[in-house]
Short mmCIF file of C-alpha atoms and ligand atoms in Angstrom, two decimals:
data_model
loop_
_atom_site.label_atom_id
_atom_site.label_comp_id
_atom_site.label_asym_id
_atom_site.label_seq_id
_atom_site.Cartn_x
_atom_site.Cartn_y
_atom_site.Cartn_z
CA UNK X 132 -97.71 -33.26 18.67
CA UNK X 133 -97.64 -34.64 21.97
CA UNK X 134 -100.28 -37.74 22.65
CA UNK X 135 -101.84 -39.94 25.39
CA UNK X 136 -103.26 -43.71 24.14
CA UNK X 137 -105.36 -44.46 26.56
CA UNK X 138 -107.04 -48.21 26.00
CA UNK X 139 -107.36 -51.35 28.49
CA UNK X 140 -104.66 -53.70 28.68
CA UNK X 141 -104.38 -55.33 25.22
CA UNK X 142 -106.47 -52.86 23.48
CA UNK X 143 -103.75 -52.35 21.03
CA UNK X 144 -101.86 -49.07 22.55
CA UNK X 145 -98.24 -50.43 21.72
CA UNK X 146 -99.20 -51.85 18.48
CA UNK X 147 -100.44 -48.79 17.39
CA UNK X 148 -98.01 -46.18 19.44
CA UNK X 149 -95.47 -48.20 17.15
CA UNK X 150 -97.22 -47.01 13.80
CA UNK X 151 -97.69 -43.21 14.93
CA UNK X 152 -94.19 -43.19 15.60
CA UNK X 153 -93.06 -44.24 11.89
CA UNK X 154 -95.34 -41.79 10.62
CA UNK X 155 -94.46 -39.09 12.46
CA UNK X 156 -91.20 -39.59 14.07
CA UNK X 157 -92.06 -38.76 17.47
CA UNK X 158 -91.37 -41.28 20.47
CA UNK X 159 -93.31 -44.01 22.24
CA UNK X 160 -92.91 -43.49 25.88
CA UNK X 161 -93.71 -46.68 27.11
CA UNK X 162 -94.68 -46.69 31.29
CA UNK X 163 -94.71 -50.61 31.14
CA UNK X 164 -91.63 -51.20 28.58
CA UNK X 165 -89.49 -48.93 31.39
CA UNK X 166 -90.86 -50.45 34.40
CA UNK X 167 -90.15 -54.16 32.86
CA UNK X 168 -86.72 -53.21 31.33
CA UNK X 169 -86.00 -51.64 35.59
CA UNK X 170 -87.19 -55.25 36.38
CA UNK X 171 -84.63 -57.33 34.09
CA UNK X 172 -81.97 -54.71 34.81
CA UNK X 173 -82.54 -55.68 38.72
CA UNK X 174 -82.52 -51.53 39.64
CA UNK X 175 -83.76 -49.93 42.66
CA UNK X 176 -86.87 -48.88 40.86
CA UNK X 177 -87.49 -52.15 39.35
CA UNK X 178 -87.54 -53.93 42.78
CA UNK X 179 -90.39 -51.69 43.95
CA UNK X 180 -92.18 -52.21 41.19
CA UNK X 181 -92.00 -55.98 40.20
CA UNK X 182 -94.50 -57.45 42.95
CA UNK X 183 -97.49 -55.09 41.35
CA UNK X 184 -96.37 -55.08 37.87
CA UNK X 185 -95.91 -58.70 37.44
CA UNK X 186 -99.27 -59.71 39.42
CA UNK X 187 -101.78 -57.40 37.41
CA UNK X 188 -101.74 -54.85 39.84
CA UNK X 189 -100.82 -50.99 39.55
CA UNK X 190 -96.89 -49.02 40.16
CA UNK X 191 -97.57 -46.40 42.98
CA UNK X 192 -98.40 -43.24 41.15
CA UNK X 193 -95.45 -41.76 42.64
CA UNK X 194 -93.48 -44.37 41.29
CA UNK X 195 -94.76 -43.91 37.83
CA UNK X 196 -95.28 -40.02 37.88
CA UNK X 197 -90.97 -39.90 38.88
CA UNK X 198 -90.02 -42.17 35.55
CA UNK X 199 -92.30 -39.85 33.22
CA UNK X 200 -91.07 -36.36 34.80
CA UNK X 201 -87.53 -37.56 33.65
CA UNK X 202 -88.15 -38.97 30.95
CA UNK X 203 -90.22 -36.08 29.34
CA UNK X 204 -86.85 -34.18 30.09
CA UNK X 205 -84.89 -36.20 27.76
CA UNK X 206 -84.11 -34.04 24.11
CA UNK X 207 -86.00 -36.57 21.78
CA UNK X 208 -89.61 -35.63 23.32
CA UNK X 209 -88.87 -31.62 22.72
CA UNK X 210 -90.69 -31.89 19.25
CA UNK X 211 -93.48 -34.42 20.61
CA UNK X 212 -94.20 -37.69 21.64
CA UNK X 213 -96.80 -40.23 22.72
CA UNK X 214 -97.46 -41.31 26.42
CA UNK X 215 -98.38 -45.17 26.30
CA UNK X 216 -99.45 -46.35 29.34
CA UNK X 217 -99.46 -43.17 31.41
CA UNK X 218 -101.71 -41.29 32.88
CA UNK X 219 -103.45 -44.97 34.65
CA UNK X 220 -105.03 -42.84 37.50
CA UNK X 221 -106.68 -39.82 37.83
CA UNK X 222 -103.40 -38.60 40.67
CA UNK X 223 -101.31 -39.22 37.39
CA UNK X 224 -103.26 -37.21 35.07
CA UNK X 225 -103.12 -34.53 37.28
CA UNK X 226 -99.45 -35.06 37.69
CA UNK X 227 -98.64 -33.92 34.08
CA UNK X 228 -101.15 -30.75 34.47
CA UNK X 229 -99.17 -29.91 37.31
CA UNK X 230 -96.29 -30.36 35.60
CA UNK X 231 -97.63 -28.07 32.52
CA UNK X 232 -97.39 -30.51 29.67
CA UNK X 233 -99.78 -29.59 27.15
CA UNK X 234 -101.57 -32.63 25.55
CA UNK X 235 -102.46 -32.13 22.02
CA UNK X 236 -104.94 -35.31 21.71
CA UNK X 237 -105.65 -38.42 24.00
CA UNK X 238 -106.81 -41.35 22.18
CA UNK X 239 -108.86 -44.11 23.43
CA UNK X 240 -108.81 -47.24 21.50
CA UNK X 241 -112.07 -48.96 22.56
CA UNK X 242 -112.03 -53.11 23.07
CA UNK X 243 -114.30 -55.30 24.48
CA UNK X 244 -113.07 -57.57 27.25
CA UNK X 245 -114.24 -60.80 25.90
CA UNK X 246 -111.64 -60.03 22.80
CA UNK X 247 -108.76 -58.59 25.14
CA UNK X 248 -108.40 -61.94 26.90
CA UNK X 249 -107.82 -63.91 23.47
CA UNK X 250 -105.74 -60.98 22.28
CA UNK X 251 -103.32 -61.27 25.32
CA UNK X 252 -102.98 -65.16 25.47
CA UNK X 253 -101.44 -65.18 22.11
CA UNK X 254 -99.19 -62.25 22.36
CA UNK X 255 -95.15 -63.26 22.57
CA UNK X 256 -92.64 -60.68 23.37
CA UNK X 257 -88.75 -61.20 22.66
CA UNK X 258 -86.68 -62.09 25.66
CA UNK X 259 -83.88 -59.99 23.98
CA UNK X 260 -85.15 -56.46 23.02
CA UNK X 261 -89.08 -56.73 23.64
CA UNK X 262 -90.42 -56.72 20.54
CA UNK X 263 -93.97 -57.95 20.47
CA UNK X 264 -95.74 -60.48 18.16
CA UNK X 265 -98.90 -62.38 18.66
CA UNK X 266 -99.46 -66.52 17.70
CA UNK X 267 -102.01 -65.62 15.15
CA UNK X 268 -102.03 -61.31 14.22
CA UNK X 269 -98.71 -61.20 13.96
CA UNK X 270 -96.50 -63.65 13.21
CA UNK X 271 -92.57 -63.78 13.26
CA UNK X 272 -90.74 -65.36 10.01
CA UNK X 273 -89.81 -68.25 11.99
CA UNK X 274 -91.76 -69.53 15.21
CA UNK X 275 -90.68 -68.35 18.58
CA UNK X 276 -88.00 -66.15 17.27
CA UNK X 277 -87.72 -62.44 17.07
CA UNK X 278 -87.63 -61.02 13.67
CA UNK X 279 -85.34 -58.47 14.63
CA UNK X 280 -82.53 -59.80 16.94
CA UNK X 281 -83.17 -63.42 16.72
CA UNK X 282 -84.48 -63.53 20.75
CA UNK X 283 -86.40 -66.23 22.05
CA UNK X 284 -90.06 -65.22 22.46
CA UNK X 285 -91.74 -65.88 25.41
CA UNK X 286 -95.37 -64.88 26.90
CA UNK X 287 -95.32 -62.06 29.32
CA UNK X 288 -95.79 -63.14 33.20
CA UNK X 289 -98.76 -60.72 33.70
CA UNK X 290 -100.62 -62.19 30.10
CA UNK X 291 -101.76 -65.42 32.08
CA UNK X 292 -105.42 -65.38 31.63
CA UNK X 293 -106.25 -65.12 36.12
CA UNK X 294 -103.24 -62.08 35.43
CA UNK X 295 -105.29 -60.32 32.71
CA UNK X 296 -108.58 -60.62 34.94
CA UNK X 297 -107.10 -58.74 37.48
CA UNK X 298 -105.44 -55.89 35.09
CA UNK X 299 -108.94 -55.34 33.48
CA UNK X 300 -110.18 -55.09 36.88
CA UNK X 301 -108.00 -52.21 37.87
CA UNK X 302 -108.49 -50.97 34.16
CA UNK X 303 -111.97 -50.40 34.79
CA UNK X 304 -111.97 -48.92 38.46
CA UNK X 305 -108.72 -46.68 38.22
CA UNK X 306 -107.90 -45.54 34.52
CA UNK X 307 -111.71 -45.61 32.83
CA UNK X 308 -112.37 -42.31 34.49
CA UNK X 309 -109.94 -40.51 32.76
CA UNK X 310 -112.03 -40.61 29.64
CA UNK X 311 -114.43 -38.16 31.27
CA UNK X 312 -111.34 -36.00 32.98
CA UNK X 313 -110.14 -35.54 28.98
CA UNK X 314 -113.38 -35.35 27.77
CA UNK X 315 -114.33 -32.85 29.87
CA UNK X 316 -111.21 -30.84 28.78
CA UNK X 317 -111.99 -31.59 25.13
CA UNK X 318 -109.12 -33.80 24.23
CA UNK X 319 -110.83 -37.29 24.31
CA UNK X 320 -111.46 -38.97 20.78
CA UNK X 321 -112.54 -42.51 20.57
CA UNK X 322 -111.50 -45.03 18.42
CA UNK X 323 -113.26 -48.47 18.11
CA UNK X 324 -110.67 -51.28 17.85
CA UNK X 325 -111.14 -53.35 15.12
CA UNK X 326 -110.13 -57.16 14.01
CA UNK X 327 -107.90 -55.77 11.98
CA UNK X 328 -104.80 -54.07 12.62
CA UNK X 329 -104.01 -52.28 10.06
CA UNK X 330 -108.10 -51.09 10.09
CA UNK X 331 -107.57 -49.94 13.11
CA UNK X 332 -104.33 -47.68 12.19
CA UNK X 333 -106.16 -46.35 9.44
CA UNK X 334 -108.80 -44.82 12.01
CA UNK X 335 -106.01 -43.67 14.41
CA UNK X 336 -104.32 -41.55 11.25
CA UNK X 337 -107.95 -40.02 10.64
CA UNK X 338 -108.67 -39.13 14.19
CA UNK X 339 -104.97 -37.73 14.27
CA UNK X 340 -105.30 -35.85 10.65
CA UNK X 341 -108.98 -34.20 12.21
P1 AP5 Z 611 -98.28 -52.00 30.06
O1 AP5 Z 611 -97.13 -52.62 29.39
O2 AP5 Z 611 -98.62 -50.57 29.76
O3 AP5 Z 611 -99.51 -52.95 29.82
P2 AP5 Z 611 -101.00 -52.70 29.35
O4 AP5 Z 611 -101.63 -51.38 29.38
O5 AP5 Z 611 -101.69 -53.72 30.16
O6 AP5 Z 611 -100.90 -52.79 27.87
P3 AP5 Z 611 -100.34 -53.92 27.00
O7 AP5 Z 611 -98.92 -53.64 26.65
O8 AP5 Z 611 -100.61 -55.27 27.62
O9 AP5 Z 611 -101.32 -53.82 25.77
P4 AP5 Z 611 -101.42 -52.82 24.55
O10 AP5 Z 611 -102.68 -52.03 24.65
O11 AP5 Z 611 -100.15 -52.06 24.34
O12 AP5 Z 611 -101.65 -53.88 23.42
P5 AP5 Z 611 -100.68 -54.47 22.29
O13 AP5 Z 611 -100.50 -53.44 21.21
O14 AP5 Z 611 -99.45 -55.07 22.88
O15 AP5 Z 611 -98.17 -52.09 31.65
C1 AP5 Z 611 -97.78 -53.28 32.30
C2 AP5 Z 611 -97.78 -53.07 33.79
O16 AP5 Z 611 -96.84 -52.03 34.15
C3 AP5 Z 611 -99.11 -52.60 34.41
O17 AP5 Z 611 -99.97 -53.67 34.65
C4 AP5 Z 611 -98.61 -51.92 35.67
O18 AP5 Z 611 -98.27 -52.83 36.67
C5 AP5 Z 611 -97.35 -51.23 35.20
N1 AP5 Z 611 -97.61 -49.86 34.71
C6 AP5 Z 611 -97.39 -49.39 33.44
N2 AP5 Z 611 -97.74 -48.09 33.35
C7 AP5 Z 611 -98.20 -47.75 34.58
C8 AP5 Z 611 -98.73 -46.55 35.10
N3 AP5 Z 611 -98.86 -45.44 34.36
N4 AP5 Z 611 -99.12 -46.53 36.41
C9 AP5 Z 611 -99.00 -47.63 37.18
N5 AP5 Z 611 -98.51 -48.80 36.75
C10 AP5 Z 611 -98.11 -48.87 35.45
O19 AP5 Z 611 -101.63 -55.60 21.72
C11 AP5 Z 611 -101.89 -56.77 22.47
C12 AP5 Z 611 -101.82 -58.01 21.56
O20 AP5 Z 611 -102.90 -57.97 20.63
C13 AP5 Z 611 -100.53 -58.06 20.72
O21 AP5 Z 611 -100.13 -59.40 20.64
C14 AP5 Z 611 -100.95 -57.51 19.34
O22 AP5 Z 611 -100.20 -58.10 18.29
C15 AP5 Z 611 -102.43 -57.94 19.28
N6 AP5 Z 611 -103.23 -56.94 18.58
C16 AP5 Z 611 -103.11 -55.59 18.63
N7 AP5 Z 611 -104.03 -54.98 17.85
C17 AP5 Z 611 -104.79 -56.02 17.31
C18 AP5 Z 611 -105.89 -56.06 16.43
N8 AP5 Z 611 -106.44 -54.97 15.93
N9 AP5 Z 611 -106.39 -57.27 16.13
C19 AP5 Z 611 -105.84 -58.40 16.61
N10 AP5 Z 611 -104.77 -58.41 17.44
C20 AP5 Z 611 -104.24 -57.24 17.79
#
């Protein structure tokens, strides 16, 4: 099965990439977990791409469309796997046509702005291997440490609120029109987000099980 989650920043695409892949046993391919881990590791890639990534803005498609082309390469995606954060632009959708992956299904999990904001203040992500939690839907054992590696968690530089503003703004112009490009080639089902998250999981499985 090989997936898109498509979503606005926040909508709940990694929380719920990171379900489908204990069910199923596929991998998350994460745009924005590679391009931050290129940013920590200091690499060539990571340079280019800090500026934009870190102030709200978009990667250059070609940027983006060069870490998914090798990365789709790798063995554990030949039985499937789940694109989270990629295709943003319309360019990058018609990348991976070009590039004659078949998508199975590309879900869109459907959130309001006026909840994304308060979603996105309180997430923390661990300095150490990225896991994410949030202040008040998902707790860690012990405050401000990771429940896996015992990491410091910290808020991400591009979840301060003026940050999120402009992400929702590029959101809106450059990745809402792919809903009609996979609509229009029958893939698109939508998913309203819900307050809970385990409410909303149990709506991904349907639309996935359909
Ligand atoms: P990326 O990391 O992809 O950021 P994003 O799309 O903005 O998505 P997020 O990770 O912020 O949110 P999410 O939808 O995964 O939500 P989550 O599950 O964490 O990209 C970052 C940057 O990298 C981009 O801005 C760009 O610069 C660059 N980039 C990446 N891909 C690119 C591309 N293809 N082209 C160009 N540039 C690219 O949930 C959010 C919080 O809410 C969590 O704390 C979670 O616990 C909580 N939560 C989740 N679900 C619920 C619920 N149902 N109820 C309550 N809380 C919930």
């Amino acid at each position: 099965m090989n997936l898109i989650l498509l979503g606005a920043p926040g909508a709940g695409k990694g929380t719920q990439a990171e379900k489908i892949v204990e069910k199923y046993g596929i991998p998350a391919v994460s745009t924005g977990n590679m391009i931050r881990a290129a940013i920590k590791a200091g690499t060539e890639m990571g340079m280019k791409a800090k500026s934009y990534s870190e102030s709200g803005q978009l990667v250059p498609d070609d940027v983006v469309i060069g870490i998914i082309k090798d990365r789709l390469k790798e063995k554990d995606c030949e039985n499937g796997f789940i694109l989270d954060g990629f295709p943003r632009t319309i360019p990058q959708a018609q990348a991976l046509e070009d590039m004659g992956v078949q998508i199975d299904k590309v879900l869109d999990i459907e959130v309001p702005d006026d909840k994304i904001t308060s979603r996105l203040s309180g997430r923390r992500v661990c300095s150490k291997c990225g896991n994410s939690y949030h202040i008040l839907y998902k707790k860690p054992k012990t405050e401000g440490v990771c429940d896996s590696c015992g990491g410091e968690l910290v808020q991400r530089k591009d979840d301060a609120p003026e940050t999120v503003a402009a992400r929702l703004k590029e959101y809106h112009e450059l990745t809402e029109p792919l809903k009609d490009f996979y609509r229009e080639l029958g893939k698109l089902v939508v998913v309203e987000g819900q307050e809970d998250v385990a409410d909303t999981t149990a709506l991904v499985f349907k639309a996935l099980e359909d």
